[in-house]
PDB file of C-alpha atoms in Angstrom:
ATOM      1  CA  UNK A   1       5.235  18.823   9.199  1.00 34.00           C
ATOM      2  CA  UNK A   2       4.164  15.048   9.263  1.00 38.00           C
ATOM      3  CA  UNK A   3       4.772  13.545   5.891  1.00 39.00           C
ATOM      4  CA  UNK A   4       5.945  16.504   4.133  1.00 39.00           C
ATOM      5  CA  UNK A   5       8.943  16.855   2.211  1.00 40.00           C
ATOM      6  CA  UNK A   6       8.852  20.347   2.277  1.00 40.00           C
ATOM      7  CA  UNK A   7       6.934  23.652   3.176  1.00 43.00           C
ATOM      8  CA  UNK A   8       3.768  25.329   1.396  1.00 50.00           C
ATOM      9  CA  UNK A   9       4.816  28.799   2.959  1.00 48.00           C
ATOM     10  CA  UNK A  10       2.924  30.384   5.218  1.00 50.00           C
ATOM     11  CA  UNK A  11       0.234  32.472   3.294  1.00 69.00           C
ATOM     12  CA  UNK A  12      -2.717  31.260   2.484  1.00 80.00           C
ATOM     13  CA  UNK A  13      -3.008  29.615  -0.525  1.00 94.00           C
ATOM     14  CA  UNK A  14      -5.471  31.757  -3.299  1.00 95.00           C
ATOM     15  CA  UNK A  15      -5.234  29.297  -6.016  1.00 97.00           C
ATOM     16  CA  UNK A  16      -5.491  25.596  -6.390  1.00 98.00           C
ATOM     17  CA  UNK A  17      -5.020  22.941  -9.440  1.00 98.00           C
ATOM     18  CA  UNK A  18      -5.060  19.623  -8.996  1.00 98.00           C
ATOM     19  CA  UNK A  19      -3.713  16.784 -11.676  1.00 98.00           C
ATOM     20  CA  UNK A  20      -4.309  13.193 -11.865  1.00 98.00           C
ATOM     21  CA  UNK A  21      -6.264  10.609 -12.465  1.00 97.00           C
ATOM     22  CA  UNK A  22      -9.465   8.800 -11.485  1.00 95.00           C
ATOM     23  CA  UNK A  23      -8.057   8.756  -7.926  1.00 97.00           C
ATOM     24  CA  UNK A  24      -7.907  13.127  -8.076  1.00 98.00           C
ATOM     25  CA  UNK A  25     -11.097  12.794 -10.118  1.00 97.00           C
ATOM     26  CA  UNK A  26     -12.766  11.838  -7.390  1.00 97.00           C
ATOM     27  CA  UNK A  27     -14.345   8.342  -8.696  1.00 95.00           C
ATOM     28  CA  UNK A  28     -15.660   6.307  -6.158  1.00 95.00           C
ATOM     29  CA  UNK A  29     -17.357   9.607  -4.351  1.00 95.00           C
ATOM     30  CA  UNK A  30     -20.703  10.646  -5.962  1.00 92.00           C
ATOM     31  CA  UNK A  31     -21.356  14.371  -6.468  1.00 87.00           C
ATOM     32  CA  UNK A  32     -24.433  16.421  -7.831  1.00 86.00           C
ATOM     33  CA  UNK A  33     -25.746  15.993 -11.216  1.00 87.00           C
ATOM     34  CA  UNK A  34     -23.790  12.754 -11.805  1.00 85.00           C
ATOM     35  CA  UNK A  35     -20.496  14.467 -11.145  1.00 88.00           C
ATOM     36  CA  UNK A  36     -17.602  13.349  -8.437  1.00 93.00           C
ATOM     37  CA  UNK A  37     -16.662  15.133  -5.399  1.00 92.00           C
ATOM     38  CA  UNK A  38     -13.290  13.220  -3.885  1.00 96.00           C
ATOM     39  CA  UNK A  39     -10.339  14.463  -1.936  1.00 98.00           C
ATOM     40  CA  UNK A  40      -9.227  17.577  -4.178  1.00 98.00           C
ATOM     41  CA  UNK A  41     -12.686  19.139  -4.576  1.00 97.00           C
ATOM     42  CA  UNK A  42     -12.668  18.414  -0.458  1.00 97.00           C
ATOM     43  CA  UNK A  43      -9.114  19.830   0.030  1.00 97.00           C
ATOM     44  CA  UNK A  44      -9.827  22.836  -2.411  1.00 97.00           C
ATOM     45  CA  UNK A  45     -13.216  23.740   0.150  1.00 95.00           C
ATOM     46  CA  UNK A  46     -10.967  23.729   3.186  1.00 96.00           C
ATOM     47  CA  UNK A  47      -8.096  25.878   1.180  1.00 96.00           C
ATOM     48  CA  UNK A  48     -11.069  28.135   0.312  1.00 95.00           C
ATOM     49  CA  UNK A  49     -12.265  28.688   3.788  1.00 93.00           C
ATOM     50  CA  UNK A  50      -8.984  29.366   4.789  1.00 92.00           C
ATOM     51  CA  UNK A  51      -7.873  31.793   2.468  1.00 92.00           C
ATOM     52  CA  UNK A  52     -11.914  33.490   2.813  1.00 88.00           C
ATOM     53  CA  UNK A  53     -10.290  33.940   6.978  1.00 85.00           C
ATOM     54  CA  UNK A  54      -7.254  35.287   5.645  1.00 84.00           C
ATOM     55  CA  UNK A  55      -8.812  37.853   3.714  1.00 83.00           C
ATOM     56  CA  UNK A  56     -11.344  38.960   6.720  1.00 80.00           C
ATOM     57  CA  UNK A  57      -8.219  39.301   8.892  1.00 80.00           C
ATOM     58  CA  UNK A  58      -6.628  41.632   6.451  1.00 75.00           C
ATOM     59  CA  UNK A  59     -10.063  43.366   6.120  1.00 68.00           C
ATOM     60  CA  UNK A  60     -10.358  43.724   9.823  1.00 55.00           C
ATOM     61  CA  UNK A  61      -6.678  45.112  10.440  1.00 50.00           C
ATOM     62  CA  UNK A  62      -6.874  47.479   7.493  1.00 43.00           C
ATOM     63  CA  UNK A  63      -7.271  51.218   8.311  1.00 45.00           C
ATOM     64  CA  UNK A  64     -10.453  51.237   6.750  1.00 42.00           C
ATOM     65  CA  UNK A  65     -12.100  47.936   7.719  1.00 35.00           C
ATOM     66  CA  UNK A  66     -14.509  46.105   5.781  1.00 34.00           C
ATOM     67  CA  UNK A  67     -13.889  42.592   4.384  1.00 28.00           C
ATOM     68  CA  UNK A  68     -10.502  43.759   2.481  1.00 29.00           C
ATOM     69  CA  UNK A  69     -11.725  41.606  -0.963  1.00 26.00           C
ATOM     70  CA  UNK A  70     -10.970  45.081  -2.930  1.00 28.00           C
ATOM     71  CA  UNK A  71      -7.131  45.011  -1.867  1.00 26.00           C
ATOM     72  CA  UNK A  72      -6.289  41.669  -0.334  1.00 31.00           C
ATOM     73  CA  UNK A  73      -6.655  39.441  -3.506  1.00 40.00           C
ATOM     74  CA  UNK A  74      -9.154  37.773  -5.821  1.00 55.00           C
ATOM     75  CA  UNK A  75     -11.466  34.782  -4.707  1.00 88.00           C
ATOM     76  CA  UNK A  76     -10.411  31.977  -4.200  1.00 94.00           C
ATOM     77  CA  UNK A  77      -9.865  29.675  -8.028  1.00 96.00           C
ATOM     78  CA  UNK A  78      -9.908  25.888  -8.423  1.00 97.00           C
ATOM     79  CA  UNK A  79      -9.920  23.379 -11.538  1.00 97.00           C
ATOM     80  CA  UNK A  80      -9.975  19.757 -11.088  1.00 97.00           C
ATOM     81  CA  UNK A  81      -7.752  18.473 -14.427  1.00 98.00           C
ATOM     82  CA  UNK A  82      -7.950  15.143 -13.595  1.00 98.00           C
ATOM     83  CA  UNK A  83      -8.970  12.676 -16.048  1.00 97.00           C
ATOM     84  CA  UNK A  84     -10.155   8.834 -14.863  1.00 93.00           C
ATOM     85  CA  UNK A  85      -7.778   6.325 -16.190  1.00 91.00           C
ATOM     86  CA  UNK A  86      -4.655   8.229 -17.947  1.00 95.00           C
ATOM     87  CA  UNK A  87      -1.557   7.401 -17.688  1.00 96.00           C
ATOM     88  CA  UNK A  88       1.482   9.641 -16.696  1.00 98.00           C
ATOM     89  CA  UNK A  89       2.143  10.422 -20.154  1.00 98.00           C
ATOM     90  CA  UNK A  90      -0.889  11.505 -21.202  1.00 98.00           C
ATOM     91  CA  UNK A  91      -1.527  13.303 -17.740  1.00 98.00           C
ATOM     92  CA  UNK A  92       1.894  15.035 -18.348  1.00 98.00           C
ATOM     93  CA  UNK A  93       0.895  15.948 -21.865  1.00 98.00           C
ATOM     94  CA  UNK A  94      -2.565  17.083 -21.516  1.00 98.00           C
ATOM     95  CA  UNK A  95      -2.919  18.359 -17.933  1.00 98.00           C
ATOM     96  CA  UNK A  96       0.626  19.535 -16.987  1.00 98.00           C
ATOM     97  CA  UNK A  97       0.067  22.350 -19.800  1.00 98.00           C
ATOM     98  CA  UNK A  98      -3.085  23.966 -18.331  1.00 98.00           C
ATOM     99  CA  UNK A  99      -1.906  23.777 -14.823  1.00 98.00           C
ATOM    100  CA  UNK A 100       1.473  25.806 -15.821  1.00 98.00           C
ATOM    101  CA  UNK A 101      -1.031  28.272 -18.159  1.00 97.00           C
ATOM    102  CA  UNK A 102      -3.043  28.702 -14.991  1.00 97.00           C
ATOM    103  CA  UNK A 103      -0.127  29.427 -12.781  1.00 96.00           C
ATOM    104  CA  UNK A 104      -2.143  28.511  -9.155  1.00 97.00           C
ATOM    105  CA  UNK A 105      -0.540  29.063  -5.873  1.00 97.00           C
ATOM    106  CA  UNK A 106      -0.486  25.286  -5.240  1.00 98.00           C
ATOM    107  CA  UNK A 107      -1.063  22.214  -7.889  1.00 98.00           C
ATOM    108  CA  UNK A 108      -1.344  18.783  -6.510  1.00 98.00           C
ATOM    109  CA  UNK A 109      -0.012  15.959  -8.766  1.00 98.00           C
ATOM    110  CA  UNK A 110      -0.637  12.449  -8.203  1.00 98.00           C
ATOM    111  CA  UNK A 111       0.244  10.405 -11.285  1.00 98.00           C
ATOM    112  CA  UNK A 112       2.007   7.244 -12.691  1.00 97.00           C
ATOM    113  CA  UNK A 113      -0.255   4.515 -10.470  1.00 94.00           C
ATOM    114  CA  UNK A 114      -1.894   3.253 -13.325  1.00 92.00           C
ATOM    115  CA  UNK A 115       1.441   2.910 -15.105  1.00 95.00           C
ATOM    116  CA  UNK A 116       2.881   0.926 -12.070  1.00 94.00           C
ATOM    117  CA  UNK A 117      -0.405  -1.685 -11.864  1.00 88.00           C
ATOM    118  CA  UNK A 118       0.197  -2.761 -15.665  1.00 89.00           C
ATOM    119  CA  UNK A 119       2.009  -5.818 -16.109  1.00 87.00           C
ATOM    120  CA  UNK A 120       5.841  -5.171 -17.253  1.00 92.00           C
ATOM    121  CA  UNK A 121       6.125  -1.452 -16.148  1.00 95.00           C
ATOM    122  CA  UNK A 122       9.159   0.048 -14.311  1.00 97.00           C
ATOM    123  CA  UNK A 123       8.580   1.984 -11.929  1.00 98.00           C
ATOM    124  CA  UNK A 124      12.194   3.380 -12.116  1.00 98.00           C
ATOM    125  CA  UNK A 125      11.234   4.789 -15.716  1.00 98.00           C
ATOM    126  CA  UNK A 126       8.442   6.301 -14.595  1.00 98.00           C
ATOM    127  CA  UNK A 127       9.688   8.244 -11.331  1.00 98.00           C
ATOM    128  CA  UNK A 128      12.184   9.621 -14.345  1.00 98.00           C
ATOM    129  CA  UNK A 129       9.241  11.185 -16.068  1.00 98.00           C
ATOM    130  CA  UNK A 130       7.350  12.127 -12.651  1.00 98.00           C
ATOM    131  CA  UNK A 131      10.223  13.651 -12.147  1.00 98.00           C
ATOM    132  CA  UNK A 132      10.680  15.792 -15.244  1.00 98.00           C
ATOM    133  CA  UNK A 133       7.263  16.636 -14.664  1.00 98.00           C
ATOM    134  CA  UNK A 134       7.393  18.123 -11.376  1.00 98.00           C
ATOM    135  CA  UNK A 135      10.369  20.401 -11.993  1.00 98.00           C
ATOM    136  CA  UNK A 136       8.521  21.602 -14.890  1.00 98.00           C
ATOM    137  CA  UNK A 137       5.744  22.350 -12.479  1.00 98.00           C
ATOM    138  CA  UNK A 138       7.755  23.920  -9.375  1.00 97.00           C
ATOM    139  CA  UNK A 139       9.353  26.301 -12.058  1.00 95.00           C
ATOM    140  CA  UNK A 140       6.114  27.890 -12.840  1.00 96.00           C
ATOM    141  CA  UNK A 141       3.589  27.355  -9.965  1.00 96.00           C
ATOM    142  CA  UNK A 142       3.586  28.576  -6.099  1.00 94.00           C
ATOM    143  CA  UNK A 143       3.946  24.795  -4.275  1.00 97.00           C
ATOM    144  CA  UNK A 144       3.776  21.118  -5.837  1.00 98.00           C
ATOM    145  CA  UNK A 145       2.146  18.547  -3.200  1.00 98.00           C
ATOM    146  CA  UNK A 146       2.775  15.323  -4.564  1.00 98.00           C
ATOM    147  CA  UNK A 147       1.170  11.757  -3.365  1.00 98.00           C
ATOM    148  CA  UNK A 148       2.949   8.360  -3.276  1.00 98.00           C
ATOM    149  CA  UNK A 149       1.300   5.254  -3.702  1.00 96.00           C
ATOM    150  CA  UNK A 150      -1.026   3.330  -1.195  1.00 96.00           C
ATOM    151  CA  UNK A 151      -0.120   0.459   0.493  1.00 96.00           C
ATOM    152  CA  UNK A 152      -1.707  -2.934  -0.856  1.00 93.00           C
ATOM    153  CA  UNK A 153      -0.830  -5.050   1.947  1.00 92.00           C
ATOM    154  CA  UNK A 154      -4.128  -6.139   2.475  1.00 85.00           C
ATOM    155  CA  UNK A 155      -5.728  -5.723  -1.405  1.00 84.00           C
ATOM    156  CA  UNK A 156      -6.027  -9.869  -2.692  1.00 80.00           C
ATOM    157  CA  UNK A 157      -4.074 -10.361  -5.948  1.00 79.00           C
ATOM    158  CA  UNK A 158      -2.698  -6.278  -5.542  1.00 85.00           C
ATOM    159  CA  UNK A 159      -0.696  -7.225  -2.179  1.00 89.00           C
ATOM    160  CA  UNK A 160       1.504  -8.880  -5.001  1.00 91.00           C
ATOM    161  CA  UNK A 161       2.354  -5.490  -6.556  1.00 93.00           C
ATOM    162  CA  UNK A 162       3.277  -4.127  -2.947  1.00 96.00           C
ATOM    163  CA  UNK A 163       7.476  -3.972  -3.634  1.00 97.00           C
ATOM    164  CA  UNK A 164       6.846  -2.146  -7.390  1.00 97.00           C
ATOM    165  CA  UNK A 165       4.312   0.703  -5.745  1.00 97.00           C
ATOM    166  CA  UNK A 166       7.271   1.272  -2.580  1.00 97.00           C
ATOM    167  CA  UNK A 167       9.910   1.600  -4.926  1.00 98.00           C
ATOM    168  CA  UNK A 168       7.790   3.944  -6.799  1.00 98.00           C
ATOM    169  CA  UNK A 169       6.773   5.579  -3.278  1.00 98.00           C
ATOM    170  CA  UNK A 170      10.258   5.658  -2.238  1.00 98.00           C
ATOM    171  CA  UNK A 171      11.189   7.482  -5.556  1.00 98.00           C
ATOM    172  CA  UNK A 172       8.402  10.235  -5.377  1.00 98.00           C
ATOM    173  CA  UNK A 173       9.607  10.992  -1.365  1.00 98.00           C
ATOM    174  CA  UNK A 174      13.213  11.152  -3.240  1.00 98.00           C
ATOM    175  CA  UNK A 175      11.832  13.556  -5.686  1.00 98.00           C
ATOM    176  CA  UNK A 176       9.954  16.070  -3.553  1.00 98.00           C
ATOM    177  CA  UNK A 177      13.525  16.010  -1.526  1.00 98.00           C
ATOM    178  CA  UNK A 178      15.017  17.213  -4.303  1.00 98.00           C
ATOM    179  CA  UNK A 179      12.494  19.587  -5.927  1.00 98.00           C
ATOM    180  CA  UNK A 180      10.954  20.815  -2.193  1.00 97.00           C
ATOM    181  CA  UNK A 181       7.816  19.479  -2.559  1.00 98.00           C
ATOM    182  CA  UNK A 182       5.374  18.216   0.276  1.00 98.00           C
ATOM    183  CA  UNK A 183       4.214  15.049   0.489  1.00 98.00           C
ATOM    184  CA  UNK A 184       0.843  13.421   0.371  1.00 98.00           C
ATOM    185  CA  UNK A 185       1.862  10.471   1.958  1.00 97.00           C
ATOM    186  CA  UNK A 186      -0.431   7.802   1.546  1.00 97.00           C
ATOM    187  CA  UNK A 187       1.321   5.018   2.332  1.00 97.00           C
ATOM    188  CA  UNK A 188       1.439   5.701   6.005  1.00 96.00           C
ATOM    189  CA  UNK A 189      -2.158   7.152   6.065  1.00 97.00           C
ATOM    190  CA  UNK A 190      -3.341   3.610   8.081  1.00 96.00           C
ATOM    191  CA  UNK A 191      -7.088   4.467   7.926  1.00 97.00           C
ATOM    192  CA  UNK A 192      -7.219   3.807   4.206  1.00 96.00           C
ATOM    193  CA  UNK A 193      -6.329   0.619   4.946  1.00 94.00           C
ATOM    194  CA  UNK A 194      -9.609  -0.617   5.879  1.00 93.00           C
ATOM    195  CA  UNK A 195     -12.293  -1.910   3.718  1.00 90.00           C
ATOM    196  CA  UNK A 196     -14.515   0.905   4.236  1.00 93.00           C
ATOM    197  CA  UNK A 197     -12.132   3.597   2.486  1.00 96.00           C
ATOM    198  CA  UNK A 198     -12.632   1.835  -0.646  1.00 93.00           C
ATOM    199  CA  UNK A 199     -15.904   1.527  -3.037  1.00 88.00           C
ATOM    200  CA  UNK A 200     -17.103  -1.531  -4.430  1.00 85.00           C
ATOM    201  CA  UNK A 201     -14.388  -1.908  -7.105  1.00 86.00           C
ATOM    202  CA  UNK A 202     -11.407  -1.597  -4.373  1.00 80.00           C
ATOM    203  CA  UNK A 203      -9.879   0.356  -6.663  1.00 85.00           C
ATOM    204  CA  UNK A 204     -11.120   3.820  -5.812  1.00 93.00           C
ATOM    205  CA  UNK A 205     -11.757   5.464  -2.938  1.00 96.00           C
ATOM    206  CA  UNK A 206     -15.352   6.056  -0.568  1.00 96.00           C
ATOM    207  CA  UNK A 207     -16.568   9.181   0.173  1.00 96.00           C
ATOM    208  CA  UNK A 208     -14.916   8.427   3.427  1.00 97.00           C
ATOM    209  CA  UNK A 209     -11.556   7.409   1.896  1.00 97.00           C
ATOM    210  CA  UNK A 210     -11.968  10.465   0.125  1.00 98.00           C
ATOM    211  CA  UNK A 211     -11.958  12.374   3.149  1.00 98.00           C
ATOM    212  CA  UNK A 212      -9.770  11.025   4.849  1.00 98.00           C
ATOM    213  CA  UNK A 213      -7.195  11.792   2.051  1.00 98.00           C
ATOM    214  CA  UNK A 214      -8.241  15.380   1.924  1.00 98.00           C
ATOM    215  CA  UNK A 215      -7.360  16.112   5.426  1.00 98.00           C
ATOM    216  CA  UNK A 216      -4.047  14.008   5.162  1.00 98.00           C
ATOM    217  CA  UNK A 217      -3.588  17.031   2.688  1.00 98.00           C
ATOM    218  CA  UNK A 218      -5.053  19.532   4.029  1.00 98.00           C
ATOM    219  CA  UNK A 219      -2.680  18.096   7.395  1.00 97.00           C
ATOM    220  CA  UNK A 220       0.386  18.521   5.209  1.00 97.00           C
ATOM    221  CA  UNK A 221      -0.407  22.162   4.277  1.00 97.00           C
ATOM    222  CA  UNK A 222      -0.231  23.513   7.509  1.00 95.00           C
ATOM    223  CA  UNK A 223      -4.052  23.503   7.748  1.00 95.00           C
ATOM    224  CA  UNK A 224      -6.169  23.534  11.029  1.00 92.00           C
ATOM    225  CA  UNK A 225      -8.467  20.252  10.182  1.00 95.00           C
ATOM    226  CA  UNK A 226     -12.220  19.626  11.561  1.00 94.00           C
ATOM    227  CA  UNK A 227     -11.253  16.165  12.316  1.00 96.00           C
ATOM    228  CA  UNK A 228      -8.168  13.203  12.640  1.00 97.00           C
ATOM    229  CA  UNK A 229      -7.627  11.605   9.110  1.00 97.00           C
ATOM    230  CA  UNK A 230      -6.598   8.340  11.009  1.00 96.00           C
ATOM    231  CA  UNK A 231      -9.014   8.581  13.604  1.00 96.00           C
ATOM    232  CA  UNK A 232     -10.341   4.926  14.431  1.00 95.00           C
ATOM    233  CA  UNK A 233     -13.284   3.196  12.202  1.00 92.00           C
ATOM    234  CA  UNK A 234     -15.729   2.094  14.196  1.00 88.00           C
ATOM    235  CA  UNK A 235     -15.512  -1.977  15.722  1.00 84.00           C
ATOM    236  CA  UNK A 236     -16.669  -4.430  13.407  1.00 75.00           C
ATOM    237  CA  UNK A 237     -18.125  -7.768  14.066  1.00 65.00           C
ATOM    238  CA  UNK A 238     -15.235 -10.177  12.253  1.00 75.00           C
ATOM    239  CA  UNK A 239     -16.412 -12.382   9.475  1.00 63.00           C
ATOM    240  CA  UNK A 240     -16.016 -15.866   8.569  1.00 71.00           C
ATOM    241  CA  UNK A 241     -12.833 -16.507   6.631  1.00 68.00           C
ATOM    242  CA  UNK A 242     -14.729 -18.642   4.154  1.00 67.00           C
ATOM    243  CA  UNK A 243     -17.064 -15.392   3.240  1.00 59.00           C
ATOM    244  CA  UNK A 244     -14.114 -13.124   2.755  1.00 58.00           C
ATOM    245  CA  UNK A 245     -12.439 -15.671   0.246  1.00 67.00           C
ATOM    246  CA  UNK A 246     -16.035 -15.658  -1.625  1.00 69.00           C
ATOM    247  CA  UNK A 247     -16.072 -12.100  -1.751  1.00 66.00           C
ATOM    248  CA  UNK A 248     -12.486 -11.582  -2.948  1.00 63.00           C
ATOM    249  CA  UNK A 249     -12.904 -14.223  -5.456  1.00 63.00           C
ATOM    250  CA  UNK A 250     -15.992 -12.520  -6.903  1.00 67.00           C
ATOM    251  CA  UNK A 251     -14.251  -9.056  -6.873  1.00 61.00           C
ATOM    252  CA  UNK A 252     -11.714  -9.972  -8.764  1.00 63.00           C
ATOM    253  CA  UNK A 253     -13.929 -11.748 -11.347  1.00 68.00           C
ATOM    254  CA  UNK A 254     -15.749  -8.432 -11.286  1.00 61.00           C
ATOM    255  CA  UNK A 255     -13.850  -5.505 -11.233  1.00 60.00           C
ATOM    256  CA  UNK A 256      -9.949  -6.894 -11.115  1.00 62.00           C
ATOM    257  CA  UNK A 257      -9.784  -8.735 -14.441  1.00 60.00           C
ATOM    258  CA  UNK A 258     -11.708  -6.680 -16.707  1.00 66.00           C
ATOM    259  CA  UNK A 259      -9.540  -3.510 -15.080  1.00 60.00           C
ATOM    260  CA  UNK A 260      -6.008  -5.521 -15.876  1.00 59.00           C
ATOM    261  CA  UNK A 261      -7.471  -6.088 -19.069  1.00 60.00           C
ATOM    262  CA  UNK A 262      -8.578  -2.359 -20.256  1.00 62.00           C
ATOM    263  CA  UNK A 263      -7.316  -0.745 -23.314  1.00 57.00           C
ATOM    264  CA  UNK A 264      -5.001   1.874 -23.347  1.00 51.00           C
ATOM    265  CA  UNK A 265      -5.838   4.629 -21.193  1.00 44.00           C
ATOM    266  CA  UNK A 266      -9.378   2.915 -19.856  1.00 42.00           C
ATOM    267  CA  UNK A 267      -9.569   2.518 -16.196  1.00 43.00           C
TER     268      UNK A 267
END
């Protein structure tokens, strides 16, 4: 299974909780009512439609037909955890908890990126923690998907962080080895490496990033998907150089320098 480290079994998942940060949130990807919809709550609508199939099979096949919702299983559950801006710690402290209490079929947990963009942090410390994290996880949940880090080659000032978030990347693929958990792999995931994936700040995702990331996932799961996650954008005229270096030079006077210089667990 592309970018997996390992399987989500072959029944259809009943039960999803997903822990993180802004990036699980969903920032970046306006919802109703002021809310966020993102990749999870996008990924959690295809789980549901799948296991909502599995249950009409089972209805269908069943000696005495109907849907089969009385014997086949509850509806389908989902809680977004996710908190913008915390840090692993705080994710593991906080969120971790209520995901084990809740005890879903699948919990997705994509943490420690705001730990490795702060100035100073090692990303070998915090893969140990990730780690400790996700065993506590696969001993009490059905499957852990976990996400590496994106690929700043072409983010100004962030392409300088690029060999901190692959060693981090390289230590979450180590990790699901170890604990047989797929992978969310979206360092390979090319189409979020265009401009358009990302919202104003460049820090979080578009709607479209979003989606893109949700059927990456959704990919990963074993999931039939309505449509390529790295399908092609559409051309685009190029632009002069000299307007490029204006806008990166205003973004990061925007939205770069007062993120590096947040308190705590701001983002």
């Amino acid at each position: 299974m592309d970018g997996s480290g390992g399987g989500a079994g072959t029944g259809p998942i009943g039960s999803y909780a997903a822990v993180g940060d802004s990036f699980t949130e969903g920032v970046g990807d306006p919802g109703p009512g002021g809310s966020f919809a993102g990749w999870a709550d996008r990924l959690a609508v295809l789980l549901a439609d799948r296991h909502e199939d599995a249950l009409e099979r089972a209805g269908a096949a069943s000696p005495g037909g109907g849907t089969g919702t009385g014997t086949a299983g509850p509806d389908f559950r989902y809680a977004n955890l996710a908190v913008r801006g915390r840090l692993l710690d705080r994710i593991v402290a906080e969120q971790v908890p209520r995901a084990v209490e809740l005890r879903p079929d699948l919990v997705s947990f994509c943490a420690g990126g705001n730990d490795i963009l702060r100035p100073g942090s090692d990303p070998d410390a915090i893969a140990e923690r990730f780690e400790a994290a996700v065993a506590e996880l696969a001993g009490a949940v059905g499957t852990v998907l976990v996400c590496t880090g994106f690929d700043t080659r072409g983010v100004p000032v962030l392409r300088h962080l690029r060999g901190k978030i692959a060693t981090y990347t390289a230590h979450v693929r180590a990790i699901a080895d170890r604990h047989g958990c797929p992978v969310l792999d979206l360092w390979s995931l090319r189409s979020v490496q265009d401009r358009r994936a990302w919202s104003d700040d460049r820090l979080h995702l578009s709607p479209e990033g979003h989606t893109r990331v949700a059927l990456r996932a959704a990919q990963v799961l074993g999931l039939d998907t309505p449509a390529d996650p790295d399908a092609p954008w559409p051309p685009q005229d190029r632009r002069p150089q000299s307007a490029v270096r204006r806008e990166n030079i205003q973004w990061a006077r925007e939205y770069l320098v007062p993120w590096i210089g947040r308190p705590g667990s701001a983002s």
